[in-house]
């Protein structure tokens, strides 16, 4: 019997700025929930503590890969040049691998208490 194809449906939308932040936030959460990665982005930076690499190497690897996947999902919504430029003006550090920090920066830059767009 042939195997039926599987389909991945992504709810992600691109962040355009403050005008679609609420929808972006909602659909980002939907996608992260579907992947069981919500706490890596929406939790505080310490929501998912890093396991000790020397005593729990497999747990550390799982944590690292989950965090990278959460970051990839988040970054896939941050592609507009004007959004990127604004995030960079407010200190976006592309070397920072913590998705919770990137999410918080987006919220600080584009959220209701953010500086004028």
PDB file of C-alpha atoms in Angstrom:
ATOM      1  CA  UNK A   1       0.000   0.000   0.000  1.00  0.00           C
ATOM      2  CA  UNK A   2       1.485   3.392  -0.946  1.00  0.00           C
ATOM      3  CA  UNK A   3       2.266   5.897   1.756  1.00  0.00           C
ATOM      4  CA  UNK A   4       0.085   8.965   1.717  1.00  0.00           C
ATOM      5  CA  UNK A   5       1.930  12.278   1.564  1.00  0.00           C
ATOM      6  CA  UNK A   6       2.001  14.399   4.681  1.00  0.00           C
ATOM      7  CA  UNK A   7       1.525  18.113   4.558  1.00  0.00           C
ATOM      8  CA  UNK A   8       2.924  20.756   6.837  1.00  0.00           C
ATOM      9  CA  UNK A   9       0.748  23.793   7.173  1.00  0.00           C
ATOM     10  CA  UNK A  10       2.429  26.872   8.520  1.00  0.00           C
ATOM     11  CA  UNK A  11       0.442  29.641  10.145  1.00  0.00           C
ATOM     12  CA  UNK A  12       3.337  32.089  10.075  1.00  0.00           C
ATOM     13  CA  UNK A  13       3.030  35.589   8.726  1.00  0.00           C
ATOM     14  CA  UNK A  14       5.785  38.102   8.129  1.00  0.00           C
ATOM     15  CA  UNK A  15       6.140  40.973  10.567  1.00  0.00           C
ATOM     16  CA  UNK A  16       5.498  44.251   8.751  1.00  0.00           C
ATOM     17  CA  UNK A  17       5.749  46.500  11.776  1.00  0.00           C
ATOM     18  CA  UNK A  18       3.386  47.666  14.511  1.00  0.00           C
ATOM     19  CA  UNK A  19       0.424  47.476  12.130  1.00  0.00           C
ATOM     20  CA  UNK A  20       0.403  43.658  12.138  1.00  0.00           C
ATOM     21  CA  UNK A  21       2.228  42.898  15.401  1.00  0.00           C
ATOM     22  CA  UNK A  22      -0.864  41.461  17.061  1.00  0.00           C
ATOM     23  CA  UNK A  23      -1.595  39.046  14.202  1.00  0.00           C
ATOM     24  CA  UNK A  24       2.107  38.194  13.828  1.00  0.00           C
ATOM     25  CA  UNK A  25       2.275  37.398  17.529  1.00  0.00           C
ATOM     26  CA  UNK A  26      -0.825  35.203  17.385  1.00  0.00           C
ATOM     27  CA  UNK A  27       0.297  33.171  14.372  1.00  0.00           C
ATOM     28  CA  UNK A  28       3.820  32.845  15.744  1.00  0.00           C
ATOM     29  CA  UNK A  29       2.368  31.360  18.921  1.00  0.00           C
ATOM     30  CA  UNK A  30       0.165  28.971  16.904  1.00  0.00           C
ATOM     31  CA  UNK A  31       3.203  27.706  14.991  1.00  0.00           C
ATOM     32  CA  UNK A  32       5.357  27.366  18.088  1.00  0.00           C
ATOM     33  CA  UNK A  33       2.558  25.580  19.946  1.00  0.00           C
ATOM     34  CA  UNK A  34       2.253  23.105  17.072  1.00  0.00           C
ATOM     35  CA  UNK A  35       5.979  22.402  17.347  1.00  0.00           C
ATOM     36  CA  UNK A  36       5.965  22.327  21.173  1.00  0.00           C
ATOM     37  CA  UNK A  37       8.454  25.203  21.262  1.00  0.00           C
ATOM     38  CA  UNK A  38       6.401  28.037  22.756  1.00  0.00           C
ATOM     39  CA  UNK A  39       8.376  28.357  25.983  1.00  0.00           C
ATOM     40  CA  UNK A  40      11.629  28.881  24.052  1.00  0.00           C
ATOM     41  CA  UNK A  41      10.259  32.134  22.610  1.00  0.00           C
ATOM     42  CA  UNK A  42       7.459  33.416  24.841  1.00  0.00           C
ATOM     43  CA  UNK A  43       8.930  32.429  28.164  1.00  0.00           C
ATOM     44  CA  UNK A  44      11.531  34.530  29.886  1.00  0.00           C
ATOM     45  CA  UNK A  45      15.078  33.863  28.715  1.00  0.00           C
ATOM     46  CA  UNK A  46      15.396  31.352  31.562  1.00  0.00           C
ATOM     47  CA  UNK A  47      12.121  29.496  30.808  1.00  0.00           C
ATOM     48  CA  UNK A  48      13.942  26.470  29.452  1.00  0.00           C
ATOM     49  CA  UNK A  49      17.241  26.219  31.330  1.00  0.00           C
ATOM     50  CA  UNK A  50      20.253  24.864  29.513  1.00  0.00           C
ATOM     51  CA  UNK A  51      21.091  21.319  30.634  1.00  0.00           C
ATOM     52  CA  UNK A  52      24.674  20.683  31.661  1.00  0.00           C
ATOM     53  CA  UNK A  53      26.527  19.568  28.534  1.00  0.00           C
ATOM     54  CA  UNK A  54      29.076  17.464  30.402  1.00  0.00           C
ATOM     55  CA  UNK A  55      26.646  15.518  32.610  1.00  0.00           C
ATOM     56  CA  UNK A  56      23.587  15.425  30.312  1.00  0.00           C
ATOM     57  CA  UNK A  57      24.916  15.534  26.740  1.00  0.00           C
ATOM     58  CA  UNK A  58      21.771  14.116  25.097  1.00  0.00           C
ATOM     59  CA  UNK A  59      19.463  16.482  26.978  1.00  0.00           C
ATOM     60  CA  UNK A  60      21.768  19.351  26.039  1.00  0.00           C
ATOM     61  CA  UNK A  61      21.668  18.358  22.369  1.00  0.00           C
ATOM     62  CA  UNK A  62      17.856  18.147  22.434  1.00  0.00           C
ATOM     63  CA  UNK A  63      17.660  21.563  24.124  1.00  0.00           C
ATOM     64  CA  UNK A  64      20.098  23.127  21.627  1.00  0.00           C
ATOM     65  CA  UNK A  65      18.217  21.756  18.610  1.00  0.00           C
ATOM     66  CA  UNK A  66      14.812  22.817  19.961  1.00  0.00           C
ATOM     67  CA  UNK A  67      16.100  26.314  20.623  1.00  0.00           C
ATOM     68  CA  UNK A  68      17.606  26.508  17.138  1.00  0.00           C
ATOM     69  CA  UNK A  69      14.319  25.381  15.608  1.00  0.00           C
ATOM     70  CA  UNK A  70      12.426  28.029  17.600  1.00  0.00           C
ATOM     71  CA  UNK A  71      14.906  30.650  16.393  1.00  0.00           C
ATOM     72  CA  UNK A  72      14.515  29.500  12.785  1.00  0.00           C
ATOM     73  CA  UNK A  73      10.735  29.822  13.053  1.00  0.00           C
ATOM     74  CA  UNK A  74      11.048  33.295  14.585  1.00  0.00           C
ATOM     75  CA  UNK A  75      13.638  34.481  12.042  1.00  0.00           C
ATOM     76  CA  UNK A  76      11.502  33.244   9.149  1.00  0.00           C
ATOM     77  CA  UNK A  77       9.002  35.986  10.041  1.00  0.00           C
ATOM     78  CA  UNK A  78      11.621  38.757  10.215  1.00  0.00           C
ATOM     79  CA  UNK A  79      12.594  39.211   6.570  1.00  0.00           C
ATOM     80  CA  UNK A  80      11.455  42.690   5.616  1.00  0.00           C
ATOM     81  CA  UNK A  81      14.341  45.074   5.153  1.00  0.00           C
ATOM     82  CA  UNK A  82      12.606  47.933   7.007  1.00  0.00           C
ATOM     83  CA  UNK A  83      11.861  45.659   9.985  1.00  0.00           C
ATOM     84  CA  UNK A  84      15.435  44.364  10.062  1.00  0.00           C
ATOM     85  CA  UNK A  85      16.896  47.888   9.882  1.00  0.00           C
ATOM     86  CA  UNK A  86      14.711  49.041  12.752  1.00  0.00           C
ATOM     87  CA  UNK A  87      15.644  46.034  14.895  1.00  0.00           C
ATOM     88  CA  UNK A  88      19.329  46.676  14.166  1.00  0.00           C
ATOM     89  CA  UNK A  89      18.962  50.322  15.221  1.00  0.00           C
ATOM     90  CA  UNK A  90      17.652  49.110  18.559  1.00  0.00           C
ATOM     91  CA  UNK A  91      20.447  46.625  19.163  1.00  0.00           C
ATOM     92  CA  UNK A  92      19.567  43.419  17.358  1.00  0.00           C
ATOM     93  CA  UNK A  93      22.543  41.140  17.905  1.00  0.00           C
ATOM     94  CA  UNK A  94      22.542  38.395  15.256  1.00  0.00           C
ATOM     95  CA  UNK A  95      25.034  36.471  17.395  1.00  0.00           C
ATOM     96  CA  UNK A  96      22.442  36.141  20.180  1.00  0.00           C
ATOM     97  CA  UNK A  97      21.034  32.624  19.859  1.00  0.00           C
ATOM     98  CA  UNK A  98      18.308  32.979  22.473  1.00  0.00           C
ATOM     99  CA  UNK A  99      14.922  33.272  20.721  1.00  0.00           C
ATOM    100  CA  UNK A 100      13.293  34.723  23.850  1.00  0.00           C
ATOM    101  CA  UNK A 101      15.698  37.670  23.669  1.00  0.00           C
ATOM    102  CA  UNK A 102      14.961  38.281  19.979  1.00  0.00           C
ATOM    103  CA  UNK A 103      11.216  38.085  20.617  1.00  0.00           C
ATOM    104  CA  UNK A 104      11.500  40.573  23.485  1.00  0.00           C
ATOM    105  CA  UNK A 105      13.444  42.963  21.253  1.00  0.00           C
ATOM    106  CA  UNK A 106      10.723  42.740  18.590  1.00  0.00           C
ATOM    107  CA  UNK A 107       8.085  43.482  21.200  1.00  0.00           C
ATOM    108  CA  UNK A 108      10.114  46.410  22.594  1.00  0.00           C
ATOM    109  CA  UNK A 109      10.677  47.890  19.132  1.00  0.00           C
ATOM    110  CA  UNK A 110       7.211  47.374  17.629  1.00  0.00           C
ATOM    111  CA  UNK A 111       4.882  46.893  20.615  1.00  0.00           C
ATOM    112  CA  UNK A 112       2.422  49.401  22.088  1.00  0.00           C
ATOM    113  CA  UNK A 113       5.081  51.106  24.228  1.00  0.00           C
ATOM    114  CA  UNK A 114       7.622  51.254  21.402  1.00  0.00           C
ATOM    115  CA  UNK A 115       9.145  54.419  19.972  1.00  0.00           C
ATOM    116  CA  UNK A 116       7.331  55.964  16.999  1.00  0.00           C
ATOM    117  CA  UNK A 117       7.548  53.985  13.792  1.00  0.00           C
TER     118      UNK A 117
END
